[in-house]
Coordinates of C-alpha atoms and ligand atoms in Angstrom, one line a residue:
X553 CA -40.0 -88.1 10.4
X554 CA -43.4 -88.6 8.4
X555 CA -45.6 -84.9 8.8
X556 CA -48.3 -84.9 11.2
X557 CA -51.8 -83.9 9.6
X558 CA -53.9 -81.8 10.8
X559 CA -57.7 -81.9 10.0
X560 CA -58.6 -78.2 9.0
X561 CA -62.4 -77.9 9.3
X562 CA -63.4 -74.6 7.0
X563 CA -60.2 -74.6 5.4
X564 CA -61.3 -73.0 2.7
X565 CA -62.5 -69.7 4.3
X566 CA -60.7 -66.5 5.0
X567 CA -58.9 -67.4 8.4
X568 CA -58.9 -71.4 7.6
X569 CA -56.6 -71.0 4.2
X570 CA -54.3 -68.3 6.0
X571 CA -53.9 -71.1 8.9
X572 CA -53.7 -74.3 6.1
X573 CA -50.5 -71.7 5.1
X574 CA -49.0 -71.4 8.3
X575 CA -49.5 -75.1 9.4
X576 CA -47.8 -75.9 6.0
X577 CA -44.6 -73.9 6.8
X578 CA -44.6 -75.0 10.3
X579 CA -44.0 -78.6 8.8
X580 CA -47.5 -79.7 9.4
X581 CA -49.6 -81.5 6.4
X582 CA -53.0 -79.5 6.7
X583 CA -56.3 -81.9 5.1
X584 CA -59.1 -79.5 4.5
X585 CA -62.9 -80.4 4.8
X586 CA -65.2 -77.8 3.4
X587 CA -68.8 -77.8 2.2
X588 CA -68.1 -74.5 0.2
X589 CA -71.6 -72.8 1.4
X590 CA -69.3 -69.6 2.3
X591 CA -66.1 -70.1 0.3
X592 CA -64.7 -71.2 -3.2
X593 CA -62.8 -73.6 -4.9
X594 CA -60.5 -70.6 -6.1
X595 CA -59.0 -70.5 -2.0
X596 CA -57.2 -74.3 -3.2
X597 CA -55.9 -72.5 -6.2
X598 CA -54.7 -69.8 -4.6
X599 CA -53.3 -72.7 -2.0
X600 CA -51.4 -74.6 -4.6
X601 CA -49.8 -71.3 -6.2
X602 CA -48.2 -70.6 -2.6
X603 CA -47.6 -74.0 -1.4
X604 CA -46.9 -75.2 -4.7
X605 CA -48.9 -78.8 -4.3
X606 CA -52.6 -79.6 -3.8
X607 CA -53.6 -79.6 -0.1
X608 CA -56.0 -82.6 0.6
X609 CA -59.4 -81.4 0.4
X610 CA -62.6 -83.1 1.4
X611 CA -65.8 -81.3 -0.2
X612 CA -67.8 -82.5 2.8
X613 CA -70.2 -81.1 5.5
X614 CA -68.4 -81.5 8.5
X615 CA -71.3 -82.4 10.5
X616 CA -71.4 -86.2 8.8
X617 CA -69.8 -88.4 11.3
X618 CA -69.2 -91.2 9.0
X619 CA -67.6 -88.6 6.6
X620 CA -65.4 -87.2 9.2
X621 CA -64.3 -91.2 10.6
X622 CA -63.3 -91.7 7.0
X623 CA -61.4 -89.0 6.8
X624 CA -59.5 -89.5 10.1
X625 CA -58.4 -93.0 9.3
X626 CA -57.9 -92.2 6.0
X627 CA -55.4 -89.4 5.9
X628 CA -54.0 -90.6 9.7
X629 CA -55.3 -87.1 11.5
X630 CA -53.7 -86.2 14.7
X631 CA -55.7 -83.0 15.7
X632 CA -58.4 -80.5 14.3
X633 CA -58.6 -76.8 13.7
X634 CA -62.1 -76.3 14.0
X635 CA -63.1 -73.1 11.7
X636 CA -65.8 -74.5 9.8
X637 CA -69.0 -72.1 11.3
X638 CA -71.3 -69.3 10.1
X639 CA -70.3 -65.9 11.1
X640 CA -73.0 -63.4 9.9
X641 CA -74.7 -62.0 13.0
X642 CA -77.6 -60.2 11.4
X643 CA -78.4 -63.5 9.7
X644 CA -78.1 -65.6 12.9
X645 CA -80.8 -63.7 14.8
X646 CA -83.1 -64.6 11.5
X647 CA -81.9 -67.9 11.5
X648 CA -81.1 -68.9 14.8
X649 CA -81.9 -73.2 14.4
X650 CA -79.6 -73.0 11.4
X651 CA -77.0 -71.7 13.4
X652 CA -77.0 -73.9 16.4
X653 CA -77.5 -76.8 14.2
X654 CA -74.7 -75.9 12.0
X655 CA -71.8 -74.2 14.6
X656 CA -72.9 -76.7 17.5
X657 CA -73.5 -79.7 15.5
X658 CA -70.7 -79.6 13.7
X659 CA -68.6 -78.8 16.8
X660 CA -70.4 -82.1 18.7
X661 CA -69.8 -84.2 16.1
X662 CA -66.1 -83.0 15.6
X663 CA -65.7 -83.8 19.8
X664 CA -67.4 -87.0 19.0
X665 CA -64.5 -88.5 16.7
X666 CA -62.2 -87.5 18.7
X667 CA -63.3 -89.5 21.3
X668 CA -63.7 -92.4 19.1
X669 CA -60.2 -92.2 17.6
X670 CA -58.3 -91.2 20.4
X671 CA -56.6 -87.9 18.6
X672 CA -56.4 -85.4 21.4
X673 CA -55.9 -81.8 20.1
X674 CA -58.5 -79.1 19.0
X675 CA -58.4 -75.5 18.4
X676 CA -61.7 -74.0 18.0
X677 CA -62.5 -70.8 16.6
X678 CA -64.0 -68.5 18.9
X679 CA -64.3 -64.6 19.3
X680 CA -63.7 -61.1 21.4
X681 CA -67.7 -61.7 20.7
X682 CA -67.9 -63.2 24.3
X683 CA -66.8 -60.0 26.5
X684 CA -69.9 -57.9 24.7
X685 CA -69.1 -54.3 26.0
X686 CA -66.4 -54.7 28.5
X687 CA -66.6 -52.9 32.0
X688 CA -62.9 -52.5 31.5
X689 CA -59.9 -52.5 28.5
X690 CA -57.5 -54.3 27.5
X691 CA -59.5 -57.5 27.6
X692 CA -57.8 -60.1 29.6
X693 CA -59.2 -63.8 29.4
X694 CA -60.3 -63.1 33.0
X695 CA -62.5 -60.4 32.3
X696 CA -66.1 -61.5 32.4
X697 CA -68.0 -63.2 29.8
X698 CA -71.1 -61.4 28.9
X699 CA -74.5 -62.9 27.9
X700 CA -74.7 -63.1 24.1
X701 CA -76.5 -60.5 22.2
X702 CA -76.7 -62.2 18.9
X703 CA -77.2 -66.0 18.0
X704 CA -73.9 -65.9 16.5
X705 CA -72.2 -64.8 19.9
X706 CA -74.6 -67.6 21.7
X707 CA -73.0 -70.2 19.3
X708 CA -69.5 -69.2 20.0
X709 CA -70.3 -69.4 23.8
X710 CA -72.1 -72.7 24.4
X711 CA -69.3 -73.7 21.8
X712 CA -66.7 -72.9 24.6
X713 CA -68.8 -74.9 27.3
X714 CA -69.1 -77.8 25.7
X715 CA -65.2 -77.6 25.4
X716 CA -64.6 -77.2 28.7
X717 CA -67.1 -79.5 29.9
X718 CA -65.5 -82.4 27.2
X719 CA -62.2 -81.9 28.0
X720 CA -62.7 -82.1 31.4
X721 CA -64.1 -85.4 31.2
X722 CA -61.7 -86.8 28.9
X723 CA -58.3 -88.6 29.4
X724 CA -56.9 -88.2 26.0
X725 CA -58.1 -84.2 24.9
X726 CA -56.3 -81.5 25.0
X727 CA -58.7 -78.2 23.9
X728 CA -57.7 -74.9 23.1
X729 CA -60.2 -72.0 22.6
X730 CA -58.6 -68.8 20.6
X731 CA -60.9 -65.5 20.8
X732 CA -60.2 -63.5 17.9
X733 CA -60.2 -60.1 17.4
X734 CA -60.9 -58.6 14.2
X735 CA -58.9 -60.2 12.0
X736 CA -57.8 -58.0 8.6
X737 CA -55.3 -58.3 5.5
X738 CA -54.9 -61.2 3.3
X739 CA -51.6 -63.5 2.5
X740 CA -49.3 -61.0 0.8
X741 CA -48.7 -63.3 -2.4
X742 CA -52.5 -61.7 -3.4
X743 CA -53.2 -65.5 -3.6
X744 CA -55.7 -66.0 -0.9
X745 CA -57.8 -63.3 1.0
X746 CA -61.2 -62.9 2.4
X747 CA -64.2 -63.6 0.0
X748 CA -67.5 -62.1 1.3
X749 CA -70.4 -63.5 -0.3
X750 CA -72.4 -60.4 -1.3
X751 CA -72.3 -56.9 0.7
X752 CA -70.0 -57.1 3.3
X753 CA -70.5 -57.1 7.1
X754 CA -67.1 -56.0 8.5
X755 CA -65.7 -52.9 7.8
X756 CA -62.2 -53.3 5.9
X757 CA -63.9 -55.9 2.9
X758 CA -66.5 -53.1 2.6
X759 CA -63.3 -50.5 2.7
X760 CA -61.6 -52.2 -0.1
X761 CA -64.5 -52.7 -2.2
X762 CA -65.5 -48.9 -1.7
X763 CA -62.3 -47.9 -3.0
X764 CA -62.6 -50.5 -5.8
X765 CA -65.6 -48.6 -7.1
X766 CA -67.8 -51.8 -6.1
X767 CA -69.9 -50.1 -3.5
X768 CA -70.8 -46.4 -3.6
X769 CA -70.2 -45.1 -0.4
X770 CA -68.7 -46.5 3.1
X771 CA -70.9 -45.8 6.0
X772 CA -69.4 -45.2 9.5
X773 CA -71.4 -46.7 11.8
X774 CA -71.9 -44.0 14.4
X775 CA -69.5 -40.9 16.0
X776 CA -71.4 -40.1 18.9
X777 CA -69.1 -43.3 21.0
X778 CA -67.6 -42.0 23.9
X779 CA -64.3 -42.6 22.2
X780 CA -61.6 -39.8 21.2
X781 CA -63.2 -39.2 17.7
X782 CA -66.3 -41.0 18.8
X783 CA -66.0 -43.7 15.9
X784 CA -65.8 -47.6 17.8
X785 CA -62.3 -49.1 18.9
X786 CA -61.2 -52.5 17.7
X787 CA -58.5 -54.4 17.4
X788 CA -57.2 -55.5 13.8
X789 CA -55.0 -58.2 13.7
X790 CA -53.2 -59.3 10.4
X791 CA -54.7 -62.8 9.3
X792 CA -51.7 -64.4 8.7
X793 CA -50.5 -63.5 12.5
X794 CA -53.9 -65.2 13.7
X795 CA -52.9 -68.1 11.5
X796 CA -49.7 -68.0 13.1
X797 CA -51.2 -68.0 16.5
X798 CA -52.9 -71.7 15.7
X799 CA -49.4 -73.4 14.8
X800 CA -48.5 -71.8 18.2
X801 CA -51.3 -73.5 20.2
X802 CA -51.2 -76.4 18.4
X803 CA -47.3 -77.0 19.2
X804 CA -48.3 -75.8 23.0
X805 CA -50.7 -78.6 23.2
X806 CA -48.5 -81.3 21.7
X807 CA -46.3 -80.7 24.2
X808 CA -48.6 -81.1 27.3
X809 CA -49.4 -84.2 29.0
X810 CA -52.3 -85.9 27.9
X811 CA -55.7 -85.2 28.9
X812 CA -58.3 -82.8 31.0
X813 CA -57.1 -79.8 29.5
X814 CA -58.8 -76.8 28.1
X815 CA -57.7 -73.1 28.1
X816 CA -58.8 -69.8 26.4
X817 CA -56.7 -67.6 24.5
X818 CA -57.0 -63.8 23.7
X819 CA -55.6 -63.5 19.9
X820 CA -55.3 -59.5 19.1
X821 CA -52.3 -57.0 18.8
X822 CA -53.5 -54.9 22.3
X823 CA -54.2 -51.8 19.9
X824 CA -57.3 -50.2 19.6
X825 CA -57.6 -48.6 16.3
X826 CA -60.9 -45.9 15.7
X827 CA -63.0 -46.4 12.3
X828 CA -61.9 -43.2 11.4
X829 CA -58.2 -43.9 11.9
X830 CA -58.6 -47.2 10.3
X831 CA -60.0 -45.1 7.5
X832 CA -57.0 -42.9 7.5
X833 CA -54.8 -45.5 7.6
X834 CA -56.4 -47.2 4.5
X835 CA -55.7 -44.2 2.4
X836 CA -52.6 -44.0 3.2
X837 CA -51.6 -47.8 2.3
X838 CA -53.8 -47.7 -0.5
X839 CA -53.5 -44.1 -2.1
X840 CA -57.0 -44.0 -2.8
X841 CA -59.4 -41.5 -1.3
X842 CA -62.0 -43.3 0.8
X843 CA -66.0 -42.2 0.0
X844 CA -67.8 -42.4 3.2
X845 CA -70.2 -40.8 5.4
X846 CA -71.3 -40.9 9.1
X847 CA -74.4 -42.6 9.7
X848 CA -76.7 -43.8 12.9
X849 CA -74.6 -46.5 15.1
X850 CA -75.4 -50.3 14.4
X851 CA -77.2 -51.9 16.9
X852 CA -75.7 -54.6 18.9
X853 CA -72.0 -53.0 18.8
X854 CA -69.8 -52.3 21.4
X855 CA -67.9 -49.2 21.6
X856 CA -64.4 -49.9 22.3
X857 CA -62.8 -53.9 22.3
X858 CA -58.9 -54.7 22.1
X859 CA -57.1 -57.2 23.8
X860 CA -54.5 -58.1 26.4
X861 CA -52.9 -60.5 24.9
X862 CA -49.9 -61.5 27.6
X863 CA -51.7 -64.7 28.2
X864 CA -50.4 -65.7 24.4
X865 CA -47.3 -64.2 24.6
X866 CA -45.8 -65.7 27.8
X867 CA -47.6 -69.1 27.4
X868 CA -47.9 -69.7 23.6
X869 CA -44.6 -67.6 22.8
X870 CA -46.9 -65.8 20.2
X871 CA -47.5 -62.3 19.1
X872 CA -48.5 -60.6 16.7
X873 CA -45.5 -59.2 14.2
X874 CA -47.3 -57.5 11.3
X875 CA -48.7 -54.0 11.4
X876 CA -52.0 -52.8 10.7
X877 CA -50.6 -50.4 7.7
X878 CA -49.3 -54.0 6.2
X879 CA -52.7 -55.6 7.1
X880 CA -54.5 -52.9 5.0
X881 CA -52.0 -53.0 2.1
X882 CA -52.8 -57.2 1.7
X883 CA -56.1 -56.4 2.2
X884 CA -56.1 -53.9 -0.8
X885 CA -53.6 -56.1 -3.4
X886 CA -56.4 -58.6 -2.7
X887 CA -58.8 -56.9 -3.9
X888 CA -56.9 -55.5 -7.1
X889 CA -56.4 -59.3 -7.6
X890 CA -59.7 -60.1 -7.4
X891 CA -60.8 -57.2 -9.9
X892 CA -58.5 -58.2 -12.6
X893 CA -60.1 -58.9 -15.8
Ligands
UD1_967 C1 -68.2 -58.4 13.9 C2 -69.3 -59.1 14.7 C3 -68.6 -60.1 15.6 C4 -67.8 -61.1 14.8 C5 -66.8 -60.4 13.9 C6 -66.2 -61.3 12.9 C7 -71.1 -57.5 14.9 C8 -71.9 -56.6 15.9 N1 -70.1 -58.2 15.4 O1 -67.3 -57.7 14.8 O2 -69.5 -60.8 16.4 O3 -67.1 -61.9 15.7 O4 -67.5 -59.4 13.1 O5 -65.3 -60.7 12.1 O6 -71.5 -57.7 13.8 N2 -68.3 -50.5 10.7 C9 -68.7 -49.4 10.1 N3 -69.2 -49.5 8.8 C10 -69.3 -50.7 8.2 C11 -68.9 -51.9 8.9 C12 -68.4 -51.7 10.1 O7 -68.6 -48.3 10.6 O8 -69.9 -50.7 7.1 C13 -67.7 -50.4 12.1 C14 -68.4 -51.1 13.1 O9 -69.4 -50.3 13.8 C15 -67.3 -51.5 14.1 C16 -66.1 -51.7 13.2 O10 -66.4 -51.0 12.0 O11 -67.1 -50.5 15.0 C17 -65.8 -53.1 12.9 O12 -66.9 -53.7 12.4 P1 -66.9 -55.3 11.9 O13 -65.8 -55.4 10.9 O14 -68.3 -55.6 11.5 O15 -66.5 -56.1 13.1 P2 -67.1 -56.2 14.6 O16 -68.5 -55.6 14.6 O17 -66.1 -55.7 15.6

């Protein structure tokens, strides 16, 4: 039976090239488009020394429609992983019309091919973003969705409605949205990992490159939270489970009858892990001793997220496998790979 390709929008980025990994040993035959404006070449490299081939990549901006109809008829795409978006929240509030433009565009004119073509299935990148501060924990995909506080968070949200609203009117689609929680690691080859274009936001790529002697000193975000050590609760998840969780959905909604069908997915572990045990639990994978400090909270985040993630388990037969001790061990062989001379 001839592979069925799967059009991987952002491939190249940190949770796009873990999923072009997991598709690939799933039996699928990933094609990546990527413009590159928050990635590098070096992600196919690293690609081609795990896979051991070159995975079809299109150095395109996603939101050109002729591009994309080219690309479906050309390499016979069957369904879309839709990562390509940007993700800096401080920069979205400064840049808000380059952030619709780009994560809405791009998703329209994604939805709009696969109208055209008739290929049902998308999995779109969303995130635990939408529940804001929660009024209660674990997460489930019924608890409310709050009204964005960053452009970013908008982005991911009207994202979601125009999912809904598309698949609803659509015989053929079949739409999965998968909220993320903070995804963390890297593949464990050392071959492909996260790649933050200058100082890190989120707090494990500024972890590693602390300890790698890139940045000075690791500021904690606040310790006045009404949390156990009063440092902010997330929920890590290894990338490579996330990844995993797309080859999951996608399988789910290739078995489904055609049409009318959208659904939201929690992706997490269900542990909430403090800053300062995250920090803890660095040094101890790592070895290193971590420089930080406690500083004033960041505005904008929420003191304690993690998720239920049942939903997943019993529908998607997913779950997360991998600990966060392995996460942070990836996460810090990455970045010895990436400082070797
Ligand atoms: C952030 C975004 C979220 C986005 C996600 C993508 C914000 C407010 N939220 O989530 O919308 O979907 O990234 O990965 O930006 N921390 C420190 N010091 C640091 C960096 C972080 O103490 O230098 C703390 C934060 O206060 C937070 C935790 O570490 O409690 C995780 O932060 P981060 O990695 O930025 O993720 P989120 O804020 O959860």
């Amino acid at each position: 039976m001839s592979q069925v390709s799967i059009l991987v929008t952002g491939g190249a980025g940190f949770i796009g090239s873990h999923t072009v990994v997991a598709l690939a040993e799933a039996g699928f035959r990933p094609v990546i488009i990527d413009d590159f404006s928050n990635s590098k070449p070096s992600a196919l490299e690293g690609l081609r020394q795990i896979l051991g081939y070159d995975v079809p990549c299109y150095a395109r901006d996603c939101n050109d429609k002729t591009t994309l109809l080219e690309i479906f008829r050309q390499e016979n795409i069957r369904g879309a992983i839709h990562f390509a978006a940007f993700k800096a929240v401080g920069e979205s509030m400064a840049q808000p019309l380059r952030y619709y433009h780009n994560n809405l565009g791009s998703l329209i004119t994604l939805l709009e091919v696969l109208v055209e073509t008739g290929v049902p299935d998308l999995i779109f990148s969303s995130s635990c973003t939408v529940y804001g501060e929660p009024d209660s924990l674990p997460v489930t995909e019924q608890t409310p969705v709050q009204p964005a506080v960053s452009v970013y968070g908008n982005t991911k949200q009207i994202g979601e409605e125009i999912l809904r609203d598309t698949a609803a009117a659509s015989d053929a689609l079949r739409i999965l949205s998968l909220r993320y929680f903070n995804p963390v690691g890297a593949h464990p080859s050392a071959q492909i990992g996260e790649l933050p274009l200058g100082i890190p936001n989120n707090l494990v790529p500024f972890i590693t490159q602390t300890a790698a002697g890139l940045r000075e000193q690791l500021t904690v975000f606040g310790n006045d939270y009404p949390t156990p050590d009063g440092t902010c609760i997330r929920d890590y998840i290894h990338v490579m489970d996330l990844a995993e969780a797309h080859v999951s959905a996608l399988q789910h909604l290739q078995a489904r009858p055609a049409g009318r069908h959208y659904d939201v997915f929690n992706v997490g572990t269900g542990q909430g892990v403090s800053v300062l045990e995250l920090i803890r639990d660095f040094e101890s994978a790592s070895g290193q001793r971590l420089n930080y400090k406690i500083g004033p909270r960041r505005s904008g985040d929420a003191t304690a997220v993690y998720a239920d993630a049942t939903k997943a388990r019993e529908q998607l037969g997913w779950t997360a496998r991998r600990t966060l001790r392995e996460g942070l061990e990836d996460a810090w062989r990455w970045e010895m790979h990436l400082r070797q001379p």
